mmCIF file of C-alpha atoms in Angstrom:
data_model
loop_
_atom_site.group_PDB
_atom_site.id
_atom_site.type_symbol
_atom_site.label_atom_id
_atom_site.label_comp_id
_atom_site.label_asym_id
_atom_site.label_seq_id
_atom_site.Cartn_x
_atom_site.Cartn_y
_atom_site.Cartn_z
ATOM 1 C CA MET W 92 -194.274 116.305 69.431
ATOM 2 C CA ASN W 93 -196.514 117.182 66.546
ATOM 3 C CA ASP W 94 -197.986 113.537 67.145
ATOM 4 C CA ARG W 95 -199.137 113.541 70.416
ATOM 5 C CA ARG W 96 -200.764 116.979 69.972
ATOM 6 C CA MET W 97 -202.954 115.070 66.780
ATOM 7 C CA LYS W 98 -203.210 112.323 69.038
ATOM 8 C CA LYS W 99 -204.375 114.856 72.058
ATOM 9 C CA ASN W 100 -206.887 116.678 69.895
ATOM 10 C CA ILE W 101 -208.614 113.936 68.794
ATOM 11 C CA ILE W 102 -209.379 112.332 71.920
ATOM 12 C CA ILE W 103 -211.044 116.074 73.055
ATOM 13 C CA VAL W 104 -212.513 115.993 69.476
ATOM 14 C CA SER W 105 -213.982 112.174 70.490
ATOM 15 C CA ILE W 106 -215.081 113.383 73.667
ATOM 16 C CA ILE W 107 -216.620 116.538 72.310
ATOM 17 C CA VAL W 108 -218.738 113.863 70.020
ATOM 18 C CA ILE W 109 -219.715 111.648 73.029
ATOM 19 C CA VAL W 110 -221.217 114.120 75.112
ATOM 20 C CA ILE W 111 -223.223 115.912 72.343
ATOM 21 C CA LEU W 112 -224.694 112.266 71.355
ATOM 22 C CA LEU W 113 -225.304 111.690 75.399
ATOM 23 C CA THR W 114 -227.043 114.709 75.844
ATOM 24 C CA THR W 115 -229.401 114.407 72.151
ATOM 25 C CA GLY W 116 -230.261 111.170 73.523
ATOM 26 C CA ALA W 117 -231.242 111.579 76.954
ATOM 27 C CA PHE W 118 -232.925 115.056 75.684
ATOM 28 C CA MET W 119 -235.467 112.604 73.338
ATOM 29 C CA LEU W 120 -235.941 110.495 75.621
ATOM 30 C CA PHE W 121 -237.371 112.975 78.053
ATOM 31 C CA LYS W 122 -238.895 114.707 75.391
ATOM 32 C CA ASN W 123 -240.610 111.144 74.590
ATOM 33 C CA ARG W 124 -241.471 110.909 78.362
ATOM 34 C CA GLU W 125 -243.585 114.267 78.165
ATOM 35 C CA SER W 126 -245.681 113.748 75.554
ATOM 36 C CA GLY W 127 -246.857 111.023 76.416
ATOM 37 C CA PRO W 128 -250.302 110.905 78.847
ATOM 38 C CA LYS W 129 -250.513 113.523 81.654
ATOM 39 C CA PHE W 130 -253.454 112.997 84.557
ATOM 40 C CA LYS W 131 -254.548 114.220 87.732
ATOM 41 C CA VAL W 132 -255.121 112.026 90.469
ATOM 42 C CA ASP W 133 -256.754 112.298 94.238
ATOM 43 C CA ARG W 134 -256.197 110.303 96.788
ATOM 44 C CA ALA W 135 -258.444 107.716 98.259
ATOM 45 C CA THR W 136 -259.655 109.687 101.904
ATOM 46 C CA LYS W 137 -261.218 108.509 105.112
ATOM 47 C CA GLY W 138 -263.698 111.119 106.913
ATOM 48 C CA ASP W 139 -267.133 111.828 106.818
ATOM 49 C CA ILE W 140 -269.505 111.607 104.254
ATOM 50 C CA LYS W 141 -273.721 112.529 104.509
ATOM 51 C CA ALA W 142 -276.668 111.313 101.918
ATOM 52 C CA THR W 143 -279.371 114.068 102.052
ATOM 53 C CA VAL W 144 -282.411 115.198 100.032
ATOM 54 C CA THR W 145 -282.588 118.633 99.675
ATOM 55 C CA ALA W 146 -285.465 120.234 98.975
ATOM 56 C CA THR W 147 -287.601 124.224 99.402
ATOM 57 C CA GLY W 148 -290.489 125.093 101.751
ATOM 58 C CA THR W 149 -292.131 127.180 103.622
ATOM 59 C CA MET W 150 -292.669 127.190 107.505
ATOM 60 C CA ASN W 151 -296.155 126.955 109.314
ATOM 61 C CA ALA W 152 -298.365 126.958 112.311
ATOM 62 C CA VAL W 153 -299.134 123.391 112.926
ATOM 63 C CA VAL W 154 -302.251 124.308 113.080
ATOM 64 C CA ASN W 155 -303.242 127.347 111.865
ATOM 65 C CA VAL W 156 -307.672 128.434 112.242
ATOM 66 C CA LEU W 157 -309.168 130.607 109.956
ATOM 67 C CA VAL W 158 -311.722 132.443 112.039
ATOM 68 C CA GLY W 159 -314.731 134.079 109.875
ATOM 69 C CA THR W 160 -318.636 134.500 110.830
ATOM 70 C CA GLN W 161 -321.689 132.978 110.009
ATOM 71 C CA VAL W 162 -323.735 136.588 109.927
ATOM 72 C CA SER W 163 -323.663 138.928 107.803
ATOM 73 C CA GLY W 164 -323.481 142.502 108.745
ATOM 74 C CA THR W 165 -320.726 145.413 109.494
ATOM 75 C CA ILE W 166 -317.904 145.170 111.937
ATOM 76 C CA LYS W 167 -318.387 147.061 115.121
ATOM 77 C CA THR W 168 -315.902 146.804 116.867
ATOM 78 C CA LEU W 169 -312.320 144.679 117.168
ATOM 79 C CA TYR W 170 -310.621 143.839 120.455
ATOM 80 C CA VAL W 171 -307.200 142.054 119.301
ATOM 81 C CA ASP W 172 -304.995 143.320 116.780
ATOM 82 C CA PHE W 173 -302.054 141.685 114.462
ATOM 83 C CA ASN W 174 -299.654 139.213 116.991
ATOM 84 C CA SER W 175 -302.422 139.432 119.814
ATOM 85 C CA PRO W 176 -302.020 136.572 122.311
ATOM 86 C CA VAL W 177 -305.789 135.035 122.195
ATOM 87 C CA LYS W 178 -307.475 132.688 124.637
ATOM 88 C CA LYS W 179 -310.656 130.131 123.444
ATOM 89 C CA GLY W 180 -314.135 132.041 123.835
ATOM 90 C CA GLN W 181 -312.061 135.244 124.025
ATOM 91 C CA ILE W 182 -314.557 137.936 121.998
ATOM 92 C CA LEU W 183 -312.216 139.237 118.727
ATOM 93 C CA ALA W 184 -314.085 141.135 117.238
ATOM 94 C CA GLN W 185 -318.306 142.559 117.337
ATOM 95 C CA ILE W 186 -320.509 143.266 114.558
ATOM 96 C CA ASP W 187 -323.032 145.594 115.148
ATOM 97 C CA PRO W 188 -326.128 143.560 116.492
ATOM 98 C CA ALA W 189 -329.422 146.059 116.234
ATOM 99 C CA THR W 190 -330.459 144.430 113.413
ATOM 100 C CA PHE W 191 -330.783 140.598 115.357
ATOM 101 C CA GLN W 192 -331.322 142.259 118.803
ATOM 102 C CA ALA W 193 -334.627 143.652 116.547
ATOM 103 C CA GLN W 194 -335.442 139.966 115.055
ATOM 104 C CA VAL W 195 -334.833 137.913 118.458
ATOM 105 C CA GLU W 196 -337.589 140.710 119.911
ATOM 106 C CA GLN W 197 -339.983 139.679 116.608
ATOM 107 C CA ALA W 198 -339.558 136.213 117.584
ATOM 108 C CA LYS W 199 -340.588 136.528 121.079
ATOM 109 C CA ALA W 200 -343.422 138.533 120.407
ATOM 110 C CA ASN W 201 -344.333 136.083 117.571
ATOM 111 C CA LEU W 202 -344.134 133.294 120.508
ATOM 112 C CA MET W 203 -347.045 135.189 122.657
ATOM 113 C CA LEU W 204 -348.688 135.297 119.728
ATOM 114 C CA ALA W 205 -348.503 131.829 119.380
ATOM 115 C CA LYS W 206 -349.171 131.300 122.964
ATOM 116 C CA ALA W 207 -352.462 133.579 122.692
ATOM 117 C CA ASN W 208 -353.548 131.172 119.557
ATOM 118 C CA VAL W 209 -353.517 128.045 121.855
ATOM 119 C CA GLU W 210 -355.265 129.478 124.678
ATOM 120 C CA LYS W 211 -357.961 131.133 122.620
ATOM 121 C CA THR W 212 -358.479 127.376 120.577
ATOM 122 C CA GLU W 213 -358.404 125.202 123.302
ATOM 123 C CA ALA W 214 -361.625 127.366 124.853
ATOM 124 C CA ALA W 215 -363.392 127.342 121.559
ATOM 125 C CA LEU W 216 -363.126 123.566 121.996
ATOM 126 C CA VAL W 217 -364.111 123.884 125.449
ATOM 127 C CA ASP W 218 -367.305 125.403 124.090
ATOM 128 C CA ALA W 219 -367.143 122.648 120.994
ATOM 129 C CA LYS W 220 -367.175 119.772 122.923
ATOM 130 C CA ARG W 221 -369.756 121.396 125.446
ATOM 131 C CA THR W 222 -372.602 121.971 122.758
ATOM 132 C CA MET W 223 -371.824 118.632 121.026
ATOM 133 C CA GLU W 224 -372.817 116.960 124.386
ATOM 134 C CA ARG W 225 -375.808 119.038 125.126
ATOM 135 C CA ASN W 226 -376.731 117.847 121.430
ATOM 136 C CA LYS W 227 -376.738 114.228 122.140
ATOM 137 C CA VAL W 228 -379.147 114.581 124.775
ATOM 138 C CA LEU W 229 -381.287 116.843 122.445
ATOM 139 C CA PHE W 230 -381.010 114.395 119.872
ATOM 140 C CA ALA W 231 -382.028 111.556 121.991
ATOM 141 C CA ARG W 232 -385.327 113.052 123.154
ATOM 142 C CA ASN W 233 -386.269 113.789 119.765
ATOM 143 C CA PHE W 234 -385.866 117.711 120.075
ATOM 144 C CA ILE W 235 -383.551 117.932 117.354
ATOM 145 C CA ALA W 236 -382.761 117.038 114.162
ATOM 146 C CA ARG W 237 -379.500 114.611 113.217
ATOM 147 C CA SER W 238 -377.726 116.871 111.173
ATOM 148 C CA ASP W 239 -377.711 119.130 114.049
ATOM 149 C CA LEU W 240 -375.773 116.641 116.233
ATOM 150 C CA ASP W 241 -373.767 115.829 113.190
ATOM 151 C CA THR W 242 -373.079 119.574 112.437
ATOM 152 C CA SER W 243 -371.821 119.737 116.745
ATOM 153 C CA GLU W 244 -369.890 116.899 116.602
ATOM 154 C CA THR W 245 -368.194 118.416 113.434
ATOM 155 C CA ASN W 246 -367.394 121.782 115.034
ATOM 156 C CA TYR W 247 -365.591 119.177 117.804
ATOM 157 C CA GLN W 248 -363.550 117.993 115.749
ATOM 158 C CA SER W 249 -362.416 120.621 113.686
ATOM 159 C CA ALA W 250 -361.910 122.704 117.158
ATOM 160 C CA THR W 251 -359.568 119.615 118.501
ATOM 161 C CA ALA W 252 -357.242 119.758 115.109
ATOM 162 C CA GLN W 253 -357.325 123.517 115.082
ATOM 163 C CA LEU W 254 -355.590 122.853 118.509
ATOM 164 C CA SER W 255 -352.967 120.417 117.139
ATOM 165 C CA ALA W 256 -352.343 123.727 115.111
ATOM 166 C CA SER W 257 -352.608 126.106 117.492
ATOM 167 C CA ASN W 258 -349.372 123.699 119.460
ATOM 168 C CA ALA W 259 -347.778 123.349 116.045
ATOM 169 C CA GLN W 260 -347.395 127.353 115.513
ATOM 170 C CA VAL W 261 -346.088 127.979 119.232
ATOM 171 C CA GLU W 262 -343.230 125.152 118.586
ATOM 172 C CA GLN W 263 -342.260 127.074 115.557
ATOM 173 C CA ALA W 264 -342.477 130.530 116.917
ATOM 174 C CA ARG W 265 -340.128 128.981 119.591
ATOM 175 C CA ALA W 266 -337.628 127.896 116.819
ATOM 176 C CA ALA W 267 -337.889 130.666 115.365
ATOM 177 C CA LEU W 268 -337.044 132.300 118.401
ATOM 178 C CA THR W 269 -333.632 130.126 119.318
ATOM 179 C CA TYR W 270 -332.714 131.036 115.526
ATOM 180 C CA SER W 271 -333.289 134.538 116.028
ATOM 181 C CA GLN W 272 -331.454 134.550 119.253
ATOM 182 C CA THR W 273 -328.482 132.321 118.100
ATOM 183 C CA ASN W 274 -327.858 134.769 115.176
ATOM 184 C CA LEU W 275 -327.366 137.805 117.865
ATOM 185 C CA ILE W 276 -324.903 135.762 120.069
ATOM 186 C CA TYR W 277 -323.206 134.721 115.536
ATOM 187 C CA THR W 278 -322.537 139.075 116.006
ATOM 188 C CA LYS W 279 -319.402 138.562 118.222
ATOM 189 C CA ILE W 280 -317.005 136.412 116.852
ATOM 190 C CA VAL W 281 -314.947 134.814 119.990
ATOM 191 C CA SER W 282 -311.706 132.736 119.535
ATOM 192 C CA PRO W 283 -311.962 128.291 118.700
ATOM 193 C CA VAL W 284 -308.486 128.508 120.490
ATOM 194 C CA ASN W 285 -305.624 129.501 122.317
ATOM 195 C CA GLY W 286 -302.590 131.094 119.989
ATOM 196 C CA ILE W 287 -301.430 134.029 118.813
ATOM 197 C CA VAL W 288 -303.436 136.730 115.862
ATOM 198 C CA ILE W 289 -301.110 135.379 113.013
ATOM 199 C CA SER W 290 -303.732 137.871 110.593
ATOM 200 C CA ARG W 291 -306.598 139.977 110.971
ATOM 201 C CA ASN W 292 -308.617 140.912 107.661
ATOM 202 C CA VAL W 293 -311.461 143.492 108.256
ATOM 203 C CA ASP W 294 -311.776 147.205 109.943
ATOM 204 C CA VAL W 295 -314.012 149.060 112.128
ATOM 205 C CA GLY W 296 -316.680 150.172 109.740
ATOM 206 C CA GLN W 297 -316.369 147.174 106.991
ATOM 207 C CA THR W 298 -319.103 144.939 105.851
ATOM 208 C CA VAL W 299 -318.978 141.589 106.061
ATOM 209 C CA ALA W 300 -321.499 138.730 103.539
ATOM 210 C CA ALA W 301 -321.809 135.234 104.896
ATOM 211 C CA SER W 302 -324.701 134.208 102.294
ATOM 212 C CA PHE W 303 -322.438 132.595 100.286
ATOM 213 C CA GLN W 304 -319.074 130.970 101.713
ATOM 214 C CA THR W 305 -318.240 132.293 104.627
ATOM 215 C CA PRO W 306 -315.857 135.052 104.923
ATOM 216 C CA THR W 307 -312.004 134.974 106.988
ATOM 217 C CA LEU W 308 -311.738 137.510 109.737
ATOM 218 C CA PHE W 309 -308.864 137.020 111.369
ATOM 219 C CA ASN W 310 -306.228 133.946 111.477
ATOM 220 C CA ILE W 311 -304.834 132.366 114.588
ATOM 221 C CA ALA W 312 -301.959 129.808 115.116
ATOM 222 C CA GLN W 313 -302.992 127.903 118.184
ATOM 223 C CA ASP W 314 -298.471 127.295 118.846
ATOM 224 C CA LEU W 315 -295.951 128.886 117.300
ATOM 225 C CA THR W 316 -293.193 126.913 119.976
ATOM 226 C CA LYS W 317 -294.141 124.151 117.267
ATOM 227 C CA MET W 318 -293.912 124.137 113.398
ATOM 228 C CA GLN W 319 -293.641 123.001 110.484
ATOM 229 C CA ILE W 320 -292.468 123.276 106.787
ATOM 230 C CA ASP W 321 -294.654 122.238 104.006
ATOM 231 C CA THR W 322 -291.341 120.831 100.894
ATOM 232 C CA ASN W 323 -291.905 119.364 97.358
ATOM 233 C CA VAL W 324 -289.905 116.509 97.274
ATOM 234 C CA ASP W 325 -289.279 115.432 93.692
ATOM 235 C CA GLU W 326 -290.830 112.372 92.349
ATOM 236 C CA ALA W 327 -286.970 110.744 91.759
ATOM 237 C CA ASP W 328 -286.413 111.261 95.468
ATOM 238 C CA ILE W 329 -289.660 111.127 97.189
ATOM 239 C CA GLY W 330 -288.343 107.074 97.786
ATOM 240 C CA LYS W 331 -285.283 107.629 100.014
ATOM 241 C CA ILE W 332 -287.699 109.686 102.327
ATOM 242 C CA LYS W 333 -289.104 108.123 105.130
ATOM 243 C CA VAL W 334 -290.797 109.623 108.694
ATOM 244 C CA ASP W 335 -289.101 110.308 111.762
ATOM 245 C CA GLN W 336 -285.461 110.871 109.617
ATOM 246 C CA PRO W 337 -283.749 114.112 110.464
ATOM 247 C CA VAL W 338 -283.433 116.801 109.004
ATOM 248 C CA GLU W 339 -281.227 119.955 108.756
ATOM 249 C CA PHE W 340 -282.721 123.377 107.097
ATOM 250 C CA THR W 341 -281.930 126.863 106.902
ATOM 251 C CA VAL W 342 -283.484 130.273 106.675
ATOM 252 C CA ASP W 343 -282.928 133.326 105.215
ATOM 253 C CA ALA W 344 -283.189 135.278 108.333
ATOM 254 C CA TYR W 345 -280.334 132.990 109.937
ATOM 255 C CA SER W 346 -278.617 131.891 107.138
ATOM 256 C CA ASP W 347 -275.719 131.662 109.674
ATOM 257 C CA THR W 348 -278.113 129.093 112.227
ATOM 258 C CA THR W 349 -278.702 125.414 110.873
ATOM 259 C CA PHE W 350 -281.558 124.117 112.669
ATOM 260 C CA MET W 351 -283.290 120.963 112.806
ATOM 261 C CA GLY W 352 -285.878 118.832 112.580
ATOM 262 C CA LYS W 353 -287.530 116.121 111.754
ATOM 263 C CA VAL W 354 -289.961 114.246 108.596
ATOM 264 C CA SER W 355 -293.421 113.099 110.178
ATOM 265 C CA GLU W 356 -295.558 112.704 107.014
ATOM 266 C CA VAL W 357 -294.690 111.733 104.017
ATOM 267 C CA ARG W 358 -298.632 112.550 102.327
ATOM 268 C CA ASN W 359 -299.016 110.137 99.083
ATOM 269 C CA ALA W 360 -301.268 113.533 97.195
ATOM 270 C CA PRO W 361 -298.890 114.186 94.215
ATOM 271 C CA THR W 362 -298.937 117.751 92.967
ATOM 272 C CA THR W 363 -298.291 118.371 89.551
ATOM 273 C CA ILE W 364 -296.900 121.853 87.734
ATOM 274 C CA GLN W 365 -295.879 122.087 84.259
ATOM 275 C CA ASN W 366 -295.212 117.395 83.658
ATOM 276 C CA VAL W 367 -293.246 117.862 86.953
ATOM 277 C CA VAL W 368 -294.522 115.725 89.950
ATOM 278 C CA THR W 369 -293.881 116.607 94.002
ATOM 279 C CA TYR W 370 -295.180 115.390 96.724
ATOM 280 C CA ASN W 371 -295.597 117.164 100.028
ATOM 281 C CA VAL W 372 -292.861 115.870 102.973
ATOM 282 C CA VAL W 373 -294.409 117.545 106.174
ATOM 283 C CA VAL W 374 -291.131 118.196 108.495
ATOM 284 C CA LYS W 375 -292.406 119.510 112.510
ATOM 285 C CA VAL W 376 -289.898 121.310 113.858
ATOM 286 C CA GLU W 377 -289.732 122.992 117.737
ATOM 287 C CA ASN W 378 -288.956 126.509 117.834
ATOM 288 C CA PRO W 379 -288.810 127.531 121.450
ATOM 289 C CA GLU W 380 -287.528 130.823 121.065
ATOM 290 C CA LEU W 381 -290.525 131.736 118.277
ATOM 291 C CA LYS W 382 -287.239 132.999 115.637
ATOM 292 C CA LEU W 383 -288.950 131.058 113.250
ATOM 293 C CA LYS W 384 -291.950 132.787 111.680
ATOM 294 C CA PRO W 385 -294.731 131.479 109.739
ATOM 295 C CA GLY W 386 -294.590 132.322 105.936
ATOM 296 C CA MET W 387 -290.247 132.067 105.812
ATOM 297 C CA THR W 388 -289.229 130.021 103.213
ATOM 298 C CA ALA W 389 -286.471 127.185 104.288
ATOM 299 C CA ASN W 390 -283.573 125.403 102.090
ATOM 300 C CA VAL W 391 -283.768 122.148 103.627
ATOM 301 C CA SER W 392 -281.531 119.053 103.794
ATOM 302 C CA ILE W 393 -282.988 115.707 104.214
ATOM 303 C CA ILE W 394 -280.155 113.425 106.194
ATOM 304 C CA LEU W 395 -280.852 109.924 104.484
ATOM 305 C CA SER W 396 -277.723 108.012 106.163
ATOM 306 C CA ASP W 397 -274.972 109.829 108.416
ATOM 307 C CA LYS W 398 -271.750 108.175 107.952
ATOM 308 C CA LYS W 399 -268.438 108.717 109.940
ATOM 309 C CA GLY W 400 -264.985 107.909 109.190
ATOM 310 C CA VAL W 401 -265.891 105.392 105.627
ATOM 311 C CA LEU W 402 -263.342 105.032 102.559
ATOM 312 C CA ARG W 403 -264.010 107.702 99.999
ATOM 313 C CA ILE W 404 -263.754 108.970 96.908
ATOM 314 C CA PRO W 405 -263.666 112.135 94.651
ATOM 315 C CA ASN W 406 -267.129 111.503 92.230
ATOM 316 C CA ALA W 407 -264.811 113.362 89.792
ATOM 317 C CA ALA W 408 -262.837 109.500 89.282
ATOM 318 C CA LEU W 409 -265.616 108.080 89.479
ATOM 319 C CA ARG W 410 -266.589 109.906 85.585
ATOM 320 C CA PHE W 411 -263.080 109.639 84.289
ATOM 321 C CA LYS W 412 -262.832 107.528 81.564
ATOM 322 C CA PRO W 413 -260.058 107.136 79.548
ATOM 323 C CA ALA W 414 -258.695 107.129 75.595
ATOM 324 C CA GLU W 415 -258.603 104.045 74.392
ATOM 325 C CA LYS W 416 -254.811 103.826 73.210
ATOM 326 C CA GLU W 417 -254.505 105.194 77.319
ATOM 327 C CA ALA W 418 -255.803 102.110 78.653
ATOM 328 C CA GLU W 419 -253.590 99.263 79.698
ATOM 329 C CA SER W 420 -254.586 96.771 76.690
ATOM 330 C CA ARG W 421 -257.901 97.264 74.334
ATOM 331 C CA LYS W 422 -259.833 94.744 76.770
ATOM 332 C CA GLU W 423 -259.619 97.658 79.954
ATOM 333 C CA ALA W 424 -260.492 100.462 77.420
ATOM 334 C CA SER W 425 -263.863 98.285 76.723
ATOM 335 C CA PRO W 426 -267.022 98.860 78.679
ATOM 336 C CA GLN W 427 -267.000 97.413 81.842
ATOM 337 C CA LYS W 428 -270.191 96.851 84.015
ATOM 338 C CA GLY W 429 -270.491 98.846 86.936
ATOM 339 C CA PRO W 430 -268.962 101.375 88.537
ATOM 340 C CA GLY W 431 -265.097 101.728 88.279
ATOM 341 C CA VAL W 432 -261.928 103.761 89.350
ATOM 342 C CA TRP W 433 -258.875 104.377 87.577
ATOM 343 C CA VAL W 434 -255.548 104.470 88.990
ATOM 344 C CA LEU W 435 -251.683 104.852 87.609
ATOM 345 C CA GLU W 436 -250.383 101.109 86.798
ATOM 346 C CA ASN W 437 -246.114 101.728 84.767
ATOM 347 C CA ARG W 438 -247.361 105.287 83.438
ATOM 348 C CA LYS W 439 -250.490 103.497 82.305
ATOM 349 C CA PRO W 440 -254.220 103.301 83.730
ATOM 350 C CA LYS W 441 -255.404 100.543 85.267
ATOM 351 C CA ARG W 442 -259.225 99.541 86.265
ATOM 352 C CA ILE W 443 -260.332 98.687 89.049
ATOM 353 C CA SER W 444 -263.622 97.708 89.812
ATOM 354 C CA VAL W 445 -266.012 99.267 93.058
ATOM 355 C CA ALA W 446 -268.910 98.565 95.336
ATOM 356 C CA LEU W 447 -270.311 102.282 96.058
ATOM 357 C CA GLY W 448 -272.360 102.955 99.386
ATOM 358 C CA ILE W 449 -273.873 106.614 99.971
ATOM 359 C CA SER W 450 -272.848 110.122 98.203
ATOM 360 C CA ASP W 451 -272.689 113.731 99.375
ATOM 361 C CA GLY W 452 -272.106 115.125 95.739
ATOM 362 C CA ASN W 453 -268.460 116.094 96.083
ATOM 363 C CA TYR W 454 -267.680 112.477 97.627
ATOM 364 C CA THR W 455 -268.407 109.027 97.515
ATOM 365 C CA GLU W 456 -267.752 105.711 99.197
ATOM 366 C CA ILE W 457 -266.465 103.181 98.632
ATOM 367 C CA LEU W 458 -267.625 99.519 99.966
ATOM 368 C CA THR W 459 -265.505 96.918 98.361
ATOM 369 C CA GLY W 460 -262.998 96.991 96.044
ATOM 370 C CA ASP W 461 -258.912 97.272 95.367
ATOM 371 C CA VAL W 462 -258.557 100.586 97.091
ATOM 372 C CA LYS W 463 -256.686 101.672 99.986
ATOM 373 C CA GLU W 464 -256.413 104.977 101.644
ATOM 374 C CA GLY W 465 -253.813 107.186 100.411
ATOM 375 C CA ASP W 466 -253.621 105.451 97.198
ATOM 376 C CA GLU W 467 -253.825 107.841 93.852
ATOM 377 C CA ILE W 468 -257.124 107.734 91.959
ATOM 378 C CA ILE W 469 -256.972 109.338 88.664
ATOM 379 C CA VAL W 470 -259.761 111.899 87.904
ATOM 380 C CA GLU W 471 -258.894 113.820 85.114
ATOM 381 C CA ALA W 472 -256.733 113.806 81.699
ATOM 382 C CA ALA W 473 -254.379 116.097 80.767
ATOM 383 C CA GLY W 474 -253.573 116.414 76.927
ATOM 384 C CA GLY W 475 -253.781 113.368 75.453
ATOM 385 C CA GLY W 476 -256.477 111.842 77.449
ATOM 386 C CA LYS W 477 -260.260 112.610 78.163
ATOM 387 C CA LYS W 478 -262.628 113.267 80.282
ATOM 388 C CA SER W 479 -266.322 111.539 80.342
ATOM 389 C CA ASN W 480 -269.850 113.263 81.279
ATOM 390 C CA THR W 481 -271.456 109.943 82.311
ATOM 391 C CA PRO W 482 -272.146 110.731 85.978
ATOM 392 C CA PRO W 483 -270.751 108.167 88.678
ATOM 393 C CA VAL W 484 -273.816 105.162 89.809
ATOM 394 C CA GLY W 485 -274.053 103.336 92.905
ATOM 395 C CA PRO W 486 -276.322 103.344 95.840
ATOM 396 C CA GLY W 487 -276.687 106.276 97.598
ATOM 397 C CA PHE W 488 -276.010 108.874 94.712
ATOM 398 C CA ILE W 489 -277.733 111.556 94.781
ATOM 399 C CA ARG W 490 -278.829 113.629 91.761
#
């Protein structure tokens, strides 16, 4: 009886020891697995990618006319104000014309005097000619001396020259009259185009001086239904900008609305501010509802390429680079030329070379490479892994 009980106890103890050993082995194996490198993955998907170049710009009218004055004087009357619609030739303001009217009257009087002098000179010329003809007859009969004939001929020539001078004075007086009349006309400030008054820079009673520089009195936008955005694009991106590329933009006044436009001009004149070189890209915009106003700041996205339903991966996958001990081999851990992504194969990272397409800053298109939709791509290492700060490279990636 005791032997049987002893054997039973030995069997129970043996079973307990075996269970303990198996449990300990499983725990150690699980622990070893847990202590290995861990990775965060994301899937390759199909979706839309839109590559853009972003910039800021200012809304402006396509044609902006600065209306000034060519004469100096005091503003007597204003006929328009801010936002007034105007027609070509319409009077915008009147400069006090009193002084200029007096100058016109004086010029007219000078012209009349010059014409009277011409008549007087013509009479003197007739008399000098008569005297010369008479002296020629008398000299032929030896009634006068040769000197008297010479004097009469000289007087005739002088009268002829004086008539020419008087005629010139008439033309001079006529030109002075035209000049005075033109200045009188310029006292009326008229609109050169059809449009809307954007700004008015003068008030009644204000004196404007046009001696050295033409002062700007009004700013007229010719047509606010057609606007343009003057943007500044960095020199690193200007090579990607082409005429007729589509543009999306927003303004703070309508933050929930996306407006559309088109690149109309890429200007070659550079602008350098604090060693930063930019180029002016002009974007044409339709504004039929007159929502957009001159001076608004526009946040512009110039669309370089827009692809639908392409294979794409997160940009974080292109920045990932495993530690050397986590790579499948020394060969895989060594730097390789060209872009690539890392996948898990037998719980170890494996590099796959890929060719990249366009990027929208979050996702990058995969053109070629052994990557399919749904594949898990390593985007980040946890614990033993590390993230690389190297940015993704490839055609179409916009920094």
